[in-house]
PDB file of C-alpha atoms in Angstrom:
ATOM      1  CA  MET A   1      20.095 329.565  21.920  1.00  0.00           C
ATOM      2  CA  THR A   2      19.131 329.287  25.568  1.00  0.00           C
ATOM      3  CA  VAL A   3      20.116 326.641  28.114  1.00  0.00           C
ATOM      4  CA  ILE A   4      17.605 325.943  30.880  1.00  0.00           C
ATOM      5  CA  ARG A   5      18.054 323.371  33.646  1.00  0.00           C
ATOM      6  CA  VAL A   6      15.090 321.591  35.176  1.00  0.00           C
ATOM      7  CA  GLU A   7      15.282 319.440  38.301  1.00  0.00           C
ATOM      8  CA  VAL A   8      12.648 316.729  38.747  1.00  0.00           C
ATOM      9  CA  THR A   9      12.159 315.217  42.216  1.00  0.00           C
ATOM     10  CA  TYR A  10       9.611 312.956  43.846  1.00  0.00           C
ATOM     11  CA  ARG A  11       7.021 314.770  45.948  1.00  0.00           C
ATOM     12  CA  LYS A  12       7.327 314.521  49.728  1.00  0.00           C
ATOM     13  CA  GLY A  13       5.679 311.348  50.963  1.00  0.00           C
ATOM     14  CA  VAL A  14       5.975 309.562  47.623  1.00  0.00           C
ATOM     15  CA  GLU A  15       8.268 306.559  47.694  1.00  0.00           C
ATOM     16  CA  ASP A  16      10.999 306.375  45.063  1.00  0.00           C
ATOM     17  CA  PRO A  17      11.552 302.651  44.405  1.00  0.00           C
ATOM     18  CA  GLU A  18      15.030 303.183  42.940  1.00  0.00           C
ATOM     19  CA  ALA A  19      16.194 305.200  45.965  1.00  0.00           C
ATOM     20  CA  ILE A  20      14.740 302.647  48.385  1.00  0.00           C
ATOM     21  CA  THR A  21      16.504 299.774  46.597  1.00  0.00           C
ATOM     22  CA  ILE A  22      19.855 301.562  46.535  1.00  0.00           C
ATOM     23  CA  THR A  23      19.579 302.541  50.219  1.00  0.00           C
ATOM     24  CA  ARG A  24      18.753 298.954  51.181  1.00  0.00           C
ATOM     25  CA  ASN A  25      21.622 297.567  49.113  1.00  0.00           C
ATOM     26  CA  MET A  26      24.100 299.943  50.780  1.00  0.00           C
ATOM     27  CA  LYS A  27      23.398 298.247  54.089  1.00  0.00           C
ATOM     28  CA  ILE A  28      23.720 294.773  52.535  1.00  0.00           C
ATOM     29  CA  LEU A  29      27.047 295.804  50.981  1.00  0.00           C
ATOM     30  CA  GLY A  30      28.370 296.903  54.369  1.00  0.00           C
ATOM     31  CA  TYR A  31      27.854 300.672  54.158  1.00  0.00           C
ATOM     32  CA  SER A  32      25.818 300.734  57.347  1.00  0.00           C
ATOM     33  CA  SER A  33      26.505 304.418  58.057  1.00  0.00           C
ATOM     34  CA  ILE A  34      24.285 305.437  55.154  1.00  0.00           C
ATOM     35  CA  ARG A  35      20.859 306.429  56.485  1.00  0.00           C
ATOM     36  CA  ASN A  36      19.063 307.544  53.362  1.00  0.00           C
ATOM     37  CA  ILE A  37      19.510 308.284  49.674  1.00  0.00           C
ATOM     38  CA  SER A  38      17.144 310.385  47.606  1.00  0.00           C
ATOM     39  CA  ILE A  39      17.479 310.917  43.872  1.00  0.00           C
ATOM     40  CA  SER A  40      16.655 313.791  41.576  1.00  0.00           C
ATOM     41  CA  LYS A  41      17.094 314.104  37.845  1.00  0.00           C
ATOM     42  CA  THR A  42      18.304 317.256  36.125  1.00  0.00           C
ATOM     43  CA  TYR A  43      17.535 317.921  32.473  1.00  0.00           C
ATOM     44  CA  GLU A  44      19.751 320.463  30.717  1.00  0.00           C
ATOM     45  CA  ILE A  45      17.673 321.699  27.803  1.00  0.00           C
ATOM     46  CA  THR A  46      19.206 323.597  24.893  1.00  0.00           C
ATOM     47  CA  ILE A  47      16.456 325.458  23.110  1.00  0.00           C
ATOM     48  CA  GLU A  48      16.313 327.878  20.194  1.00  0.00           C
ATOM     49  CA  GLY A  49      15.418 331.514  20.789  1.00  0.00           C
ATOM     50  CA  SER A  50      14.866 333.046  24.190  1.00  0.00           C
ATOM     51  CA  GLY A  51      11.446 334.762  24.163  1.00  0.00           C
ATOM     52  CA  ASP A  52       9.161 331.854  24.950  1.00  0.00           C
ATOM     53  CA  ALA A  53      11.916 329.364  25.811  1.00  0.00           C
ATOM     54  CA  GLU A  54      10.976 329.167  29.496  1.00  0.00           C
ATOM     55  CA  LYS A  55       7.298 328.767  28.606  1.00  0.00           C
ATOM     56  CA  VAL A  56       8.124 325.814  26.343  1.00  0.00           C
ATOM     57  CA  VAL A  57      10.393 324.296  28.995  1.00  0.00           C
ATOM     58  CA  ARG A  58       7.652 324.601  31.643  1.00  0.00           C
ATOM     59  CA  GLU A  59       5.216 322.902  29.283  1.00  0.00           C
ATOM     60  CA  ILE A  60       7.456 319.916  28.530  1.00  0.00           C
ATOM     61  CA  SER A  61       8.482 319.683  32.213  1.00  0.00           C
ATOM     62  CA  GLU A  62       4.830 319.298  33.210  1.00  0.00           C
ATOM     63  CA  LYS A  63       3.732 317.111  30.333  1.00  0.00           C
ATOM     64  CA  ILE A  64       6.725 314.940  29.504  1.00  0.00           C
ATOM     65  CA  LEU A  65       9.696 315.186  31.865  1.00  0.00           C
ATOM     66  CA  SER A  66       7.751 314.724  35.090  1.00  0.00           C
ATOM     67  CA  ASN A  67       4.685 312.896  36.295  1.00  0.00           C
ATOM     68  CA  PRO A  68       2.842 315.666  38.183  1.00  0.00           C
ATOM     69  CA  VAL A  69       0.943 313.161  40.326  1.00  0.00           C
ATOM     70  CA  ILE A  70       4.110 311.967  42.068  1.00  0.00           C
ATOM     71  CA  GLN A  71       6.831 314.392  41.007  1.00  0.00           C
ATOM     72  CA  SER A  72       7.512 318.102  40.988  1.00  0.00           C
ATOM     73  CA  TYR A  73       9.937 320.136  38.911  1.00  0.00           C
ATOM     74  CA  LYS A  74      11.961 323.248  39.492  1.00  0.00           C
ATOM     75  CA  ILE A  75      13.586 325.533  36.909  1.00  0.00           C
ATOM     76  CA  LEU A  76      17.195 325.937  38.082  1.00  0.00           C
ATOM     77  CA  SER A  77      18.580 328.453  35.581  1.00  0.00           C
TER      78      SER A  77
ATOM     79  CA  MET B   1      24.586 313.257  60.448  1.00  0.00           C
ATOM     80  CA  THR B   2      25.973 314.679  57.220  1.00  0.00           C
ATOM     81  CA  VAL B   3      24.199 315.295  53.919  1.00  0.00           C
ATOM     82  CA  ILE B   4      26.352 315.041  50.792  1.00  0.00           C
ATOM     83  CA  ARG B   5      25.091 315.513  47.232  1.00  0.00           C
ATOM     84  CA  VAL B   6      26.677 313.675  44.332  1.00  0.00           C
ATOM     85  CA  GLU B   7      25.959 314.434  40.684  1.00  0.00           C
ATOM     86  CA  VAL B   8      26.486 311.662  38.141  1.00  0.00           C
ATOM     87  CA  THR B   9      26.744 312.577  34.450  1.00  0.00           C
ATOM     88  CA  TYR B  10      27.746 310.779  31.274  1.00  0.00           C
ATOM     89  CA  ARG B  11      31.294 311.468  30.152  1.00  0.00           C
ATOM     90  CA  LYS B  12      31.762 313.747  27.136  1.00  0.00           C
ATOM     91  CA  GLY B  13      31.430 311.752  23.919  1.00  0.00           C
ATOM     92  CA  VAL B  14      29.400 308.980  25.538  1.00  0.00           C
ATOM     93  CA  GLU B  15      25.849 308.727  24.231  1.00  0.00           C
ATOM     94  CA  ASP B  16      23.036 308.718  26.793  1.00  0.00           C
ATOM     95  CA  PRO B  17      20.258 306.607  25.223  1.00  0.00           C
ATOM     96  CA  GLU B  18      17.547 308.111  27.455  1.00  0.00           C
ATOM     97  CA  ALA B  19      18.528 311.674  26.542  1.00  0.00           C
ATOM     98  CA  ILE B  20      18.690 310.820  22.845  1.00  0.00           C
ATOM     99  CA  THR B  21      15.222 309.250  22.952  1.00  0.00           C
ATOM    100  CA  ILE B  22      13.681 312.196  24.799  1.00  0.00           C
ATOM    101  CA  THR B  23      15.300 314.716  22.447  1.00  0.00           C
ATOM    102  CA  ARG B  24      14.025 312.812  19.409  1.00  0.00           C
ATOM    103  CA  ASN B  25      10.515 312.553  20.853  1.00  0.00           C
ATOM    104  CA  MET B  26      10.400 316.304  21.520  1.00  0.00           C
ATOM    105  CA  LYS B  27      10.678 316.884  17.777  1.00  0.00           C
ATOM    106  CA  ILE B  28       8.012 314.271  17.022  1.00  0.00           C
ATOM    107  CA  LEU B  29       5.708 315.911  19.579  1.00  0.00           C
ATOM    108  CA  GLY B  30       6.105 319.284  17.898  1.00  0.00           C
ATOM    109  CA  TYR B  31       8.682 320.937  20.160  1.00  0.00           C
ATOM    110  CA  SER B  32      10.994 321.615  17.245  1.00  0.00           C
ATOM    111  CA  SER B  33      12.804 324.474  19.030  1.00  0.00           C
ATOM    112  CA  ILE B  34      14.480 322.006  21.382  1.00  0.00           C
ATOM    113  CA  ARG B  35      18.006 321.310  20.162  1.00  0.00           C
ATOM    114  CA  ASN B  36      19.367 319.010  22.824  1.00  0.00           C
ATOM    115  CA  ILE B  37      18.621 317.515  26.230  1.00  0.00           C
ATOM    116  CA  SER B  38      21.236 316.044  28.541  1.00  0.00           C
ATOM    117  CA  ILE B  39      20.449 314.344  31.824  1.00  0.00           C
ATOM    118  CA  SER B  40      22.273 314.081  35.125  1.00  0.00           C
ATOM    119  CA  LYS B  41      21.282 312.320  38.298  1.00  0.00           C
ATOM    120  CA  THR B  42      21.833 313.766  41.764  1.00  0.00           C
ATOM    121  CA  TYR B  43      21.989 311.528  44.825  1.00  0.00           C
ATOM    122  CA  GLU B  44      21.406 313.221  48.178  1.00  0.00           C
ATOM    123  CA  ILE B  45      23.081 310.949  50.702  1.00  0.00           C
ATOM    124  CA  THR B  46      22.376 311.194  54.415  1.00  0.00           C
ATOM    125  CA  ILE B  47      25.216 309.540  56.283  1.00  0.00           C
ATOM    126  CA  GLU B  48      26.089 309.069  59.962  1.00  0.00           C
ATOM    127  CA  GLY B  49      29.071 310.888  61.406  1.00  0.00           C
ATOM    128  CA  SER B  50      31.188 313.395  59.532  1.00  0.00           C
ATOM    129  CA  GLY B  51      34.835 312.275  59.816  1.00  0.00           C
ATOM    130  CA  ASP B  52      35.031 309.800  56.978  1.00  0.00           C
ATOM    131  CA  ALA B  53      31.618 310.557  55.455  1.00  0.00           C
ATOM    132  CA  GLU B  54      33.057 312.066  52.269  1.00  0.00           C
ATOM    133  CA  LYS B  55      35.484 309.141  51.911  1.00  0.00           C
ATOM    134  CA  VAL B  56      32.574 306.678  52.103  1.00  0.00           C
ATOM    135  CA  VAL B  57      30.521 308.751  49.647  1.00  0.00           C
ATOM    136  CA  ARG B  58      33.422 308.845  47.169  1.00  0.00           C
ATOM    137  CA  GLU B  59      33.767 305.079  47.458  1.00  0.00           C
ATOM    138  CA  ILE B  60      30.089 304.326  46.789  1.00  0.00           C
ATOM    139  CA  SER B  61      29.988 306.952  44.028  1.00  0.00           C
ATOM    140  CA  GLU B  62      32.808 305.173  42.201  1.00  0.00           C
ATOM    141  CA  LYS B  63      31.726 301.620  42.900  1.00  0.00           C
ATOM    142  CA  ILE B  64      27.929 301.726  42.945  1.00  0.00           C
ATOM    143  CA  LEU B  65      26.308 305.010  41.922  1.00  0.00           C
ATOM    144  CA  SER B  66      28.259 305.486  38.696  1.00  0.00           C
ATOM    145  CA  ASN B  67      29.816 303.382  35.994  1.00  0.00           C
ATOM    146  CA  PRO B  68      33.297 304.930  35.764  1.00  0.00           C
ATOM    147  CA  VAL B  69      33.790 303.679  32.208  1.00  0.00           C
ATOM    148  CA  ILE B  70      31.025 305.908  30.842  1.00  0.00           C
ATOM    149  CA  GLN B  71      30.105 308.252  33.718  1.00  0.00           C
ATOM    150  CA  SER B  72      31.778 310.682  36.052  1.00  0.00           C
ATOM    151  CA  TYR B  73      30.647 312.006  39.404  1.00  0.00           C
ATOM    152  CA  LYS B  74      31.059 315.277  41.255  1.00  0.00           C
ATOM    153  CA  ILE B  75      30.567 315.977  44.967  1.00  0.00           C
ATOM    154  CA  LEU B  76      28.279 319.039  45.095  1.00  0.00           C
ATOM    155  CA  SER B  77      28.143 319.754  48.828  1.00  0.00           C
TER     156      SER B  77
END
């Protein structure tokens, strides 16, 4: 059994609507010192075997866990 | 300007509906070697000043970025 972590982030220049909304609401709620918030998602994947585990994880990261048009992924461990 | 990263995860024993759905769909899509997927969200917060920056980040992490009943947060840096 192998555990592989994948971080998915928005590409530079692509607006993340959730992050924009949260940042705006911080100001409304009185947290005016907050300049920016960006969000990434980390998937911790437990997968059988080890041989082609990273290959499978790369495949699902590209096809399912991220939208390659607006997001990129990084294998963390 | 200070940058502080906060990771929000579901507490142990609390089901994450998104993670459950993705895990189930992996099997349907033929990725039967995948045993489990858990998800965390990381907020990278850019905040003015440095003195009470971490105090402010802890406050918004508890009140806004996480639901303390089912989630916990960790300051990463």
